[in-house]
Short mmCIF file of C-alpha atoms and ligand atoms in Angstrom, two decimals:
data_model
loop_
_atom_site.label_atom_id
_atom_site.label_comp_id
_atom_site.label_asym_id
_atom_site.label_seq_id
_atom_site.Cartn_x
_atom_site.Cartn_y
_atom_site.Cartn_z
CA UNK A 1 42.88 -8.75 26.36
CA UNK A 2 41.15 -12.57 26.73
CA UNK A 3 38.63 -13.53 24.28
CA UNK A 4 35.55 -13.64 26.19
CA UNK A 5 36.17 -9.53 26.38
CA UNK A 6 37.45 -9.22 23.24
CA UNK A 7 33.43 -11.21 22.41
CA UNK A 8 31.89 -9.11 23.81
CA UNK A 9 34.15 -6.33 23.00
CA UNK A 10 32.47 -6.67 19.25
CA UNK A 11 29.48 -7.13 20.00
CA UNK A 12 28.69 -3.72 22.28
CA UNK A 13 30.17 -2.27 19.02
CA UNK A 14 28.04 -4.51 16.08
CA UNK A 15 24.71 -4.85 18.36
CA UNK A 16 22.24 -1.78 17.12
CA UNK A 17 21.68 -0.13 19.97
CA UNK A 18 17.78 -0.89 20.57
CA UNK A 19 19.02 -4.74 20.73
CA UNK A 20 19.92 -5.77 24.71
CA UNK A 21 23.37 -7.57 23.83
CA UNK A 22 21.16 -11.34 25.83
CA UNK A 23 18.85 -11.31 22.43
CA UNK A 24 20.70 -11.73 20.03
CA UNK A 25 19.55 -9.79 16.15
CA UNK A 26 17.65 -12.23 14.12
CA UNK A 27 20.10 -10.76 10.97
CA UNK A 28 18.30 -9.69 8.70
CA UNK A 29 16.69 -11.92 5.40
CA UNK A 30 17.88 -10.26 2.53
CA UNK A 31 15.16 -9.94 0.75
CA UNK A 32 16.14 -10.86 -3.41
CA UNK A 33 12.25 -9.35 -4.48
CA UNK A 34 9.44 -8.35 -3.37
CA UNK A 35 5.38 -9.15 -5.21
CA UNK A 36 3.53 -5.89 -4.54
CA UNK A 37 -0.20 -6.81 -4.42
CA UNK A 38 -2.15 -3.74 -3.94
CA UNK A 39 -4.51 -0.31 -5.17
CA UNK A 40 -3.19 3.13 -6.11
CA UNK A 41 -1.82 3.67 -2.71
CA UNK A 42 1.09 0.60 -3.49
CA UNK A 43 0.50 1.14 -8.09
CA UNK A 44 3.26 1.72 -9.51
CA UNK A 45 2.35 2.64 -12.71
CA UNK A 46 -0.57 -0.20 -13.84
CA UNK A 47 -3.04 1.32 -14.50
CA UNK A 48 -1.25 3.85 -16.36
CA UNK A 49 0.01 1.59 -18.72
CA UNK A 50 -3.31 -0.04 -18.58
CA UNK A 51 -5.23 3.17 -19.23
CA UNK A 52 -4.89 6.34 -19.42
CA UNK A 53 -1.13 8.18 -17.59
CA UNK A 54 -1.43 10.25 -14.33
CA UNK A 55 -1.27 13.37 -15.08
CA UNK A 56 1.50 16.24 -14.01
CA UNK A 57 1.74 17.84 -11.64
CA UNK A 58 1.28 14.08 -10.23
CA UNK A 59 4.86 12.71 -9.76
CA UNK A 60 6.76 16.52 -9.47
CA UNK A 61 7.97 15.02 -6.57
CA UNK A 62 9.44 11.53 -8.07
CA UNK A 63 13.03 11.41 -7.98
CA UNK A 64 12.70 9.84 -12.28
CA UNK A 65 10.40 11.50 -14.87
CA UNK A 66 7.52 9.14 -15.12
CA UNK A 67 6.36 8.13 -11.97
CA UNK A 68 2.18 7.07 -12.78
CA UNK A 69 1.76 7.46 -8.85
CA UNK A 70 -1.17 8.76 -7.69
CA UNK A 71 1.70 11.29 -5.50
CA UNK A 72 3.56 14.05 -6.00
CA UNK A 73 6.26 11.57 -5.26
CA UNK A 74 7.02 8.20 -3.95
CA UNK A 75 4.67 5.26 -2.07
CA UNK A 76 4.98 3.16 0.78
CA UNK A 77 5.72 1.12 -1.45
CA UNK A 78 8.43 2.54 -2.86
CA UNK A 79 9.64 2.81 0.72
CA UNK A 80 9.54 -0.34 1.90
CA UNK A 81 11.51 -0.35 -1.91
CA UNK A 82 14.40 2.09 -0.28
CA UNK A 83 14.38 -0.03 2.94
CA UNK A 84 15.24 -3.21 1.32
CA UNK A 85 17.61 -1.84 -0.96
CA UNK A 86 15.68 -2.86 -3.91
CA UNK A 87 14.32 -0.45 -7.17
CA UNK A 88 11.48 0.57 -7.00
CA UNK A 89 8.95 -1.86 -9.04
CA UNK A 90 8.32 -1.65 -11.98
CA UNK A 91 4.57 -2.40 -13.01
CA UNK A 92 3.43 -5.58 -14.60
CA UNK A 93 1.20 -4.09 -17.03
CA UNK A 94 3.66 -1.65 -18.17
CA UNK A 95 5.51 -3.00 -21.74
CA UNK A 96 8.18 0.37 -21.85
CA UNK A 97 11.17 0.42 -20.07
CA UNK A 98 10.46 -2.77 -17.24
CA UNK A 99 13.21 -4.28 -15.01
CA UNK A 100 11.92 -7.26 -12.80
CA UNK A 101 14.91 -9.30 -11.84
CA UNK A 102 14.05 -7.47 -8.58
CA UNK A 103 9.95 -7.52 -7.93
CA UNK A 104 7.37 -7.18 -9.87
CA UNK A 105 4.15 -5.43 -9.01
CA UNK A 106 0.77 -6.17 -9.65
CA UNK A 107 -1.33 -3.61 -7.95
CA UNK A 108 -3.95 -1.22 -9.79
CA UNK A 109 -5.22 2.07 -8.98
CA UNK A 110 -8.67 1.37 -7.86
CA UNK A 111 -8.57 -2.35 -7.23
CA UNK A 112 -11.42 -4.07 -5.33
CA UNK A 113 -10.15 -7.03 -2.89
CA UNK A 114 -13.65 -8.70 -4.59
CA UNK A 115 -14.73 -9.14 -8.02
CA UNK A 116 -16.60 -5.79 -9.09
CA UNK A 117 -19.48 -5.03 -12.09
CA UNK A 118 -18.19 -1.82 -12.97
CA UNK A 119 -17.06 -0.55 -14.85
CA UNK A 120 -13.61 1.51 -15.19
CA UNK A 121 -15.50 4.30 -16.46
CA UNK A 122 -18.45 4.90 -13.89
CA UNK A 123 -16.47 5.10 -11.04
CA UNK A 124 -13.11 4.33 -11.21
CA UNK A 125 -12.87 0.20 -9.63
CA UNK A 126 -10.17 -1.29 -11.40
CA UNK A 127 -10.49 -4.17 -13.35
CA UNK A 128 -7.85 -5.91 -11.70
CA UNK A 129 -9.84 -7.38 -8.13
CA UNK A 130 -7.33 -8.94 -7.38
CA UNK A 131 -8.02 -12.00 -8.13
CA UNK A 132 -7.05 -11.43 -10.95
CA UNK A 133 -3.42 -9.41 -9.95
CA UNK A 134 -2.93 -13.53 -8.41
CA UNK A 135 -3.49 -14.89 -11.71
CA UNK A 136 -1.82 -12.77 -13.61
CA UNK A 137 1.16 -13.69 -11.06
CA UNK A 138 1.02 -16.88 -11.76
CA UNK A 139 1.95 -16.51 -15.69
CA UNK A 140 4.03 -14.12 -14.39
CA UNK A 141 5.68 -16.58 -12.78
CA UNK A 142 5.03 -19.66 -14.61
CA UNK A 143 6.23 -17.46 -18.08
CA UNK A 144 9.50 -15.54 -16.43
CA UNK A 145 10.64 -19.66 -15.32
CA UNK A 146 9.75 -20.71 -19.49
CA UNK A 147 11.45 -18.11 -20.30
CA UNK A 148 15.30 -18.19 -17.54
CA UNK A 149 15.06 -22.44 -18.89
CA UNK A 150 14.21 -22.27 -23.11
CA UNK A 151 17.61 -20.36 -22.58
CA UNK A 152 16.84 -17.84 -25.87
CA UNK A 153 19.55 -15.72 -26.40
CA UNK A 154 16.77 -12.73 -27.50
CA UNK A 155 15.78 -13.12 -23.72
CA UNK A 156 17.29 -10.85 -21.39
CA UNK A 157 17.62 -12.88 -18.37
CA UNK A 158 19.03 -10.04 -15.90
CA UNK A 159 15.64 -8.10 -16.28
CA UNK A 160 13.60 -11.27 -15.72
CA UNK A 161 13.64 -12.42 -11.87
CA UNK A 162 15.91 -15.72 -11.01
CA UNK A 163 13.10 -18.60 -10.25
CA UNK A 164 14.13 -19.86 -6.98
CA UNK A 165 13.93 -16.82 -5.84
CA UNK A 166 9.93 -16.24 -5.63
CA UNK A 167 11.11 -19.06 -2.62
CA UNK A 168 12.50 -16.05 -1.39
CA UNK A 169 10.98 -12.76 -2.00
CA UNK A 170 8.68 -10.75 0.25
CA UNK A 171 4.48 -11.06 -0.74
CA UNK A 172 3.63 -7.81 0.27
CA UNK A 173 -0.81 -6.64 -0.12
CA UNK A 174 -2.27 -3.11 0.50
CA UNK A 175 -5.77 -3.55 -0.63
CA UNK A 176 -9.36 -3.57 0.36
CA UNK A 177 -10.15 0.38 0.40
CA UNK A 178 -12.05 0.12 -2.20
CA UNK A 179 -14.10 -2.42 -1.61
CA UNK A 180 -15.57 -0.53 1.92
CA UNK A 181 -15.84 3.02 -1.22
CA UNK A 182 -17.87 0.71 -3.44
CA UNK A 183 -19.96 0.00 0.04
CA UNK A 184 -20.50 3.07 0.92
CA UNK A 185 -22.10 3.93 -2.33
CA UNK A 186 -23.67 0.34 -2.75
CA UNK A 187 -24.82 -0.83 0.46
CA UNK A 188 -26.30 -0.21 3.66
CA UNK A 189 -23.81 -0.32 6.60
CA UNK A 190 -25.22 -3.66 7.84
CA UNK A 191 -24.89 -5.09 4.25
CA UNK A 192 -20.83 -4.31 4.17
CA UNK A 193 -20.91 -6.01 7.31
CA UNK A 194 -22.23 -8.74 5.97
CA UNK A 195 -19.81 -8.93 2.70
CA UNK A 196 -16.24 -8.96 5.37
CA UNK A 197 -16.25 -12.28 5.88
CA UNK A 198 -16.11 -12.59 2.24
CA UNK A 199 -13.39 -9.66 1.13
CA UNK A 200 -10.63 -11.04 4.26
CA UNK A 201 -11.52 -14.66 2.94
CA UNK A 202 -11.24 -13.46 -0.59
CA UNK A 203 -7.10 -11.95 1.06
CA UNK A 204 -6.37 -15.94 2.33
CA UNK A 205 -6.70 -16.72 -0.26
CA UNK A 206 -4.55 -14.89 -2.45
CA UNK A 207 -1.55 -15.65 0.43
CA UNK A 208 -2.90 -19.55 -0.03
CA UNK A 209 -2.07 -19.45 -2.95
CA UNK A 210 0.50 -17.39 -3.62
CA UNK A 211 2.47 -20.09 -0.87
CA UNK A 212 1.27 -22.41 -1.97
CA UNK A 213 3.33 -21.64 -4.82
CA UNK A 214 6.31 -21.02 -2.33
CA UNK A 215 5.86 -17.55 -1.12
CA UNK A 216 6.44 -18.34 2.70
CA UNK A 217 7.05 -14.59 3.81
CA UNK A 218 3.68 -11.82 3.80
CA UNK A 219 3.57 -7.94 4.25
CA UNK A 220 0.18 -7.29 5.42
CA UNK A 221 -0.68 -3.59 5.77
CA UNK A 222 -4.91 -3.25 6.59
CA UNK A 223 -6.68 -0.28 5.36
CA UNK A 224 -6.19 3.27 6.57
CA UNK A 225 -8.96 6.19 8.25
CA UNK A 226 -11.13 6.10 4.83
CA UNK A 227 -13.10 8.41 7.03
CA UNK A 228 -10.59 11.49 7.19
CA UNK A 229 -10.12 11.07 3.36
CA UNK A 230 -10.81 15.33 2.68
CA UNK A 231 -12.62 13.91 0.11
CA UNK A 232 -15.44 13.81 2.33
CA UNK A 233 -16.06 16.88 3.18
CA UNK A 234 -17.17 17.84 -0.43
CA UNK A 235 -21.16 19.30 -0.49
CA UNK A 236 -21.40 18.46 3.09
CA UNK A 237 -22.94 20.98 4.38
CA UNK A 238 -24.47 21.68 7.99
CA UNK A 239 -24.38 17.65 9.34
CA UNK A 240 -25.60 16.11 12.20
CA UNK A 241 -23.65 16.39 15.63
CA UNK A 242 -21.29 13.43 15.31
CA UNK A 243 -21.34 13.57 11.62
CA UNK A 244 -17.47 14.40 12.08
CA UNK A 245 -15.03 13.54 14.72
CA UNK A 246 -13.06 15.95 16.20
CA UNK A 247 -10.28 16.27 13.17
CA UNK A 248 -13.64 16.41 10.15
CA UNK A 249 -12.90 12.31 9.87
CA UNK A 250 -16.29 11.34 9.14
CA UNK A 251 -16.48 8.27 12.27
CA UNK A 252 -18.83 6.18 10.54
CA UNK A 253 -16.79 4.95 8.23
CA UNK A 254 -14.04 4.92 10.26
CA UNK A 255 -16.15 2.50 11.98
CA UNK A 256 -16.01 0.23 9.71
CA UNK A 257 -12.97 0.72 7.88
CA UNK A 258 -11.75 -0.73 12.14
CA UNK A 259 -14.30 -2.99 11.61
CA UNK A 260 -12.46 -4.26 8.37
CA UNK A 261 -9.50 -4.20 10.26
CA UNK A 262 -10.16 -6.09 13.02
CA UNK A 263 -11.55 -9.13 11.05
CA UNK A 264 -8.91 -8.97 8.90
CA UNK A 265 -6.41 -9.41 12.07
CA UNK A 266 -8.44 -12.29 13.06
CA UNK A 267 -7.98 -13.54 9.43
CA UNK A 268 -4.53 -13.33 9.77
CA UNK A 269 -3.77 -14.86 12.77
CA UNK A 270 -5.99 -17.94 11.22
CA UNK A 271 -3.72 -17.91 8.52
CA UNK A 272 -0.42 -18.29 10.63
CA UNK A 273 -2.11 -21.65 12.03
CA UNK A 274 -3.24 -23.22 8.72
CA UNK A 275 0.29 -21.97 6.36
CA UNK A 276 2.42 -23.74 9.54
CA UNK A 277 5.74 -22.79 7.11
CA UNK A 278 4.61 -18.83 6.57
CA UNK A 279 6.20 -16.08 7.88
CA UNK A 280 3.05 -13.35 8.31
CA UNK A 281 3.12 -9.36 8.92
CA UNK A 282 -0.49 -7.62 9.89
CA UNK A 283 0.64 -4.53 9.33
CA UNK A 284 -1.33 -1.19 11.30
CA UNK A 285 -1.63 1.61 8.98
CA UNK A 286 -4.67 2.34 9.94
CA UNK A 287 -3.59 3.39 13.36
CA UNK A 288 -0.13 5.07 11.76
CA UNK A 289 -2.22 6.88 9.60
CA UNK A 290 -4.59 8.57 12.68
CA UNK A 291 -1.70 9.29 13.89
CA UNK A 292 -0.27 12.09 11.96
CA UNK A 293 -4.20 13.07 10.93
CA UNK A 294 -4.19 13.97 14.33
CA UNK A 295 -0.86 14.89 15.25
CA UNK A 296 0.11 17.35 12.71
CA UNK A 297 1.36 20.81 14.51
CA UNK A 298 3.77 18.35 16.39
CA UNK A 299 4.58 16.64 13.38
CA UNK A 300 4.86 19.46 11.92
CA UNK A 301 2.16 19.13 9.15
CA UNK A 302 -0.21 21.60 7.72
CA UNK A 303 -3.88 21.03 7.73
CA UNK A 304 -4.71 17.24 7.23
CA UNK A 305 -7.62 18.37 6.14
CA UNK A 306 -6.12 20.64 3.29
CA UNK A 307 -5.79 19.28 -0.23
CA UNK A 308 -2.77 20.11 -1.74
CA UNK A 309 -3.47 19.76 -5.32
CA UNK A 310 -6.04 21.23 -6.98
CA UNK A 311 -8.14 23.72 -6.57
CA UNK A 312 -10.63 23.25 -3.82
CA UNK A 313 -12.84 26.06 -3.02
CA UNK A 314 -16.08 26.11 -1.52
CA UNK A 315 -18.48 23.75 -3.68
CA UNK A 316 -15.89 23.64 -6.37
CA UNK A 317 -13.93 20.88 -7.23
CA UNK A 318 -11.43 21.21 -9.61
CA UNK A 319 -9.09 17.45 -9.78
CA UNK A 320 -5.04 17.32 -9.32
CA UNK A 321 -3.76 18.07 -12.92
CA UNK A 322 -7.33 18.75 -14.02
CA UNK A 323 -8.70 21.99 -15.70
CA UNK A 324 -12.26 22.76 -15.00
CA UNK A 325 -14.08 26.91 -14.34
CA UNK A 326 -14.61 28.81 -10.99
CA UNK A 327 -16.32 32.09 -11.23
CA UNK A 328 -16.13 31.95 -14.83
CA UNK A 329 -12.71 31.25 -15.52
CA UNK A 330 -10.43 28.78 -16.41
CA UNK A 331 -8.70 27.78 -13.26
CA UNK A 332 -5.88 23.70 -13.80
CA UNK A 333 -5.77 22.17 -10.40
CA UNK A 334 -2.68 23.16 -9.33
CA UNK A 335 -0.11 22.21 -6.87
CA UNK A 336 0.92 23.56 -3.41
CA UNK A 337 3.35 25.77 -2.01
CA UNK A 338 4.98 23.24 0.47
CA UNK A 339 3.87 20.03 -0.88
CA UNK A 340 6.68 18.47 1.89
CA UNK A 341 3.88 19.16 5.13
CA UNK A 342 1.29 17.95 3.37
CA UNK A 343 -0.96 14.52 4.59
CA UNK A 344 -3.00 14.82 1.61
CA UNK A 345 -2.02 15.21 -1.95
CA UNK A 346 -5.34 14.93 -3.52
CA UNK A 347 -8.77 14.58 -1.70
CA UNK A 348 -7.66 10.51 -2.10
CA UNK A 349 -3.76 9.73 -2.11
CA UNK A 350 -2.37 10.84 0.60
CA UNK A 351 1.78 13.08 -0.81
CA UNK A 352 4.88 11.57 -0.33
CA UNK A 353 6.01 13.64 3.22
CA UNK A 354 2.83 11.36 4.66
CA UNK A 355 3.84 8.10 3.16
CA UNK A 356 7.37 9.04 4.22
CA UNK A 357 6.15 9.52 8.12
CA UNK A 358 3.79 6.80 7.68
CA UNK A 359 6.67 3.51 6.72
CA UNK A 360 9.11 4.93 9.56
CA UNK A 361 6.82 4.50 11.86
CA UNK A 362 5.50 0.84 10.14
CA UNK A 363 8.70 -0.21 8.72
CA UNK A 364 10.96 -0.11 11.42
CA UNK A 365 9.54 -2.80 14.32
CA UNK A 366 7.54 -1.57 16.90
CA UNK A 367 3.77 -1.82 17.83
CA UNK A 368 2.80 -1.03 14.66
CA UNK A 369 3.31 -4.31 13.61
CA UNK A 370 2.40 -7.95 14.92
CA UNK A 371 4.46 -9.81 15.49
CA UNK A 372 5.99 -6.70 16.17
CA UNK A 373 8.93 -6.25 13.83
CA UNK A 374 11.27 -4.41 11.30
CA UNK A 375 10.39 -4.99 7.02
CA UNK A 376 14.26 -6.48 7.44
CA UNK A 377 13.34 -9.78 9.06
CA UNK A 378 10.52 -10.57 7.58
CA UNK A 379 10.59 -13.46 6.48
CA UNK A 380 11.14 -15.05 10.48
CA UNK A 381 7.49 -16.99 12.00
CA UNK A 382 7.63 -15.88 15.10
C1 LIG B 1 -21.69 -9.55 -9.67
O1 LIG B 1 -22.64 -10.13 -9.60
C2 LIG B 1 -22.95 -11.70 -9.74
C3 LIG B 1 -23.60 -12.10 -10.85
O2 LIG B 1 -24.87 -11.80 -10.41
C4 LIG B 1 -22.62 -11.44 -8.35
O3 LIG B 1 -22.68 -12.93 -8.42
C5 LIG B 1 -21.81 -10.96 -7.65
O4 LIG B 1 -22.56 -11.78 -6.69
C6 LIG B 1 -21.76 -8.85 -7.92
N1 LIG B 1 -20.79 -9.25 -7.43
C7 LIG B 1 -20.25 -7.89 -5.96
C8 LIG B 1 -18.87 -7.23 -5.76
O5 LIG B 1 -21.81 -6.54 -6.19
C1 LIG B 2 -16.66 31.04 -1.48
O1 LIG B 2 -17.45 31.35 0.50
C2 LIG B 2 -17.77 32.00 0.72
C3 LIG B 2 -18.13 32.68 1.64
O2 LIG B 2 -20.07 32.18 1.16
C4 LIG B 2 -17.95 33.70 -0.22
O3 LIG B 2 -17.65 35.06 0.37
C5 LIG B 2 -16.52 33.56 -1.28
O4 LIG B 2 -16.13 34.76 -2.41
C6 LIG B 2 -16.24 31.79 -1.76
N1 LIG B 2 -15.37 32.29 -2.40
C7 LIG B 2 -15.41 32.32 -3.46
C8 LIG B 2 -13.58 32.54 -4.58
O5 LIG B 2 -16.19 31.95 -4.46
C1 LIG B 3 11.45 9.19 7.77
O1 LIG B 3 13.38 8.65 8.61
C2 LIG B 3 14.65 9.30 7.35
C3 LIG B 3 15.83 8.54 8.19
O2 LIG B 3 15.57 7.91 9.63
C4 LIG B 3 14.76 10.91 7.74
O3 LIG B 3 15.63 10.95 7.20
C5 LIG B 3 13.10 11.08 7.29
O4 LIG B 3 13.29 13.27 7.58
C6 LIG B 3 11.74 10.97 7.96
N1 LIG B 3 10.50 11.10 7.56
C7 LIG B 3 9.53 11.42 7.69
C8 LIG B 3 8.76 12.14 7.27
O5 LIG B 3 9.56 11.29 9.33
#
């Protein structure tokens, strides 16, 4: 066999089947760490550490005992970590049992991009808005570098990031949904639209901050179909025709999310010209989640408006993990029998099975990301 033929032979065996023989697959980026910024969709312990722990049955399907996630099991950020062969992320705010060798998570449940003038005790809005998460990241980066250099024997370096690896890390964002929910509560749709340029600019500022500190690879989720959260159905009787779409999602809310996403995508495209060495991937989580909600039967899931955990009968609503009364009796918000077929875990947050489905669709490259690359290649500028 000639070398040429042998080469072709090897290629046929080594090249993954989805690449044509002429298009060389770029090698994987081997990200050493993930730094995440976001809200409850990607909080792996922040809000539980800073305020009150998220109670069972949250976390009932999580592989480790302490989950502190708004889910029965894993979040999309956990599937990202698995995909990149990295451990699940410790929350920056968590003081116990943490390991930051391969990244840290600054997300907290209830976080917004813009600072809000409310306390968490009103509507659950986190004080750790995106600008604060970036300040925390800066502090984390500077202090770990210092600790690394000081050679203090009492510091366990094996649980700290290697300073040089910040530049090679993947920076992920999943935030914006709560800016919309605050908007629905406090503003008209026109007033909301007027805030979008500022909100997407603040996200761009966060990316620029990290870029200036050496970050180069960014993975930015857009916001999901907020109108499809089953909580929107509570107390909604005799709504006018067209209020809900055919899947019982609130039309106007989804239109606002789409408008937000359009502006976010345009801002990401502009960011690519402003940050010449950045690889920025825009991820259409909206399309993936709506794709699941509009195809649950085919995909083997339950009704997307069914809430797996909690007690929700007529107008009595007892939140997942809470105790309440219904018809004069104590009732506990328990989990459904088959969470692996659930789309919605608690009415606001997706169940692990849905997160897994969305992750399978968005992490492997294809029409849900711009550019259409798998997350393992998100360090390449296209
Ligand atoms: C919060 O209050 C400050 C000062 O009054 C104001 O400038 C800012 O726009 C407010 N933020 C929001 C999100 O309402
Ligand atoms: C819920 O409402 C329906 C229709 O009004 C009624 O028949 C049913 O008994 C109610 N269920 C409970 C548990 O109150
Ligand atoms: C996601 O992909 C994995 C690996 O291909 C598969 O085992 C799993 O069943 C998929 N999960 C869902 C919910 O699609």
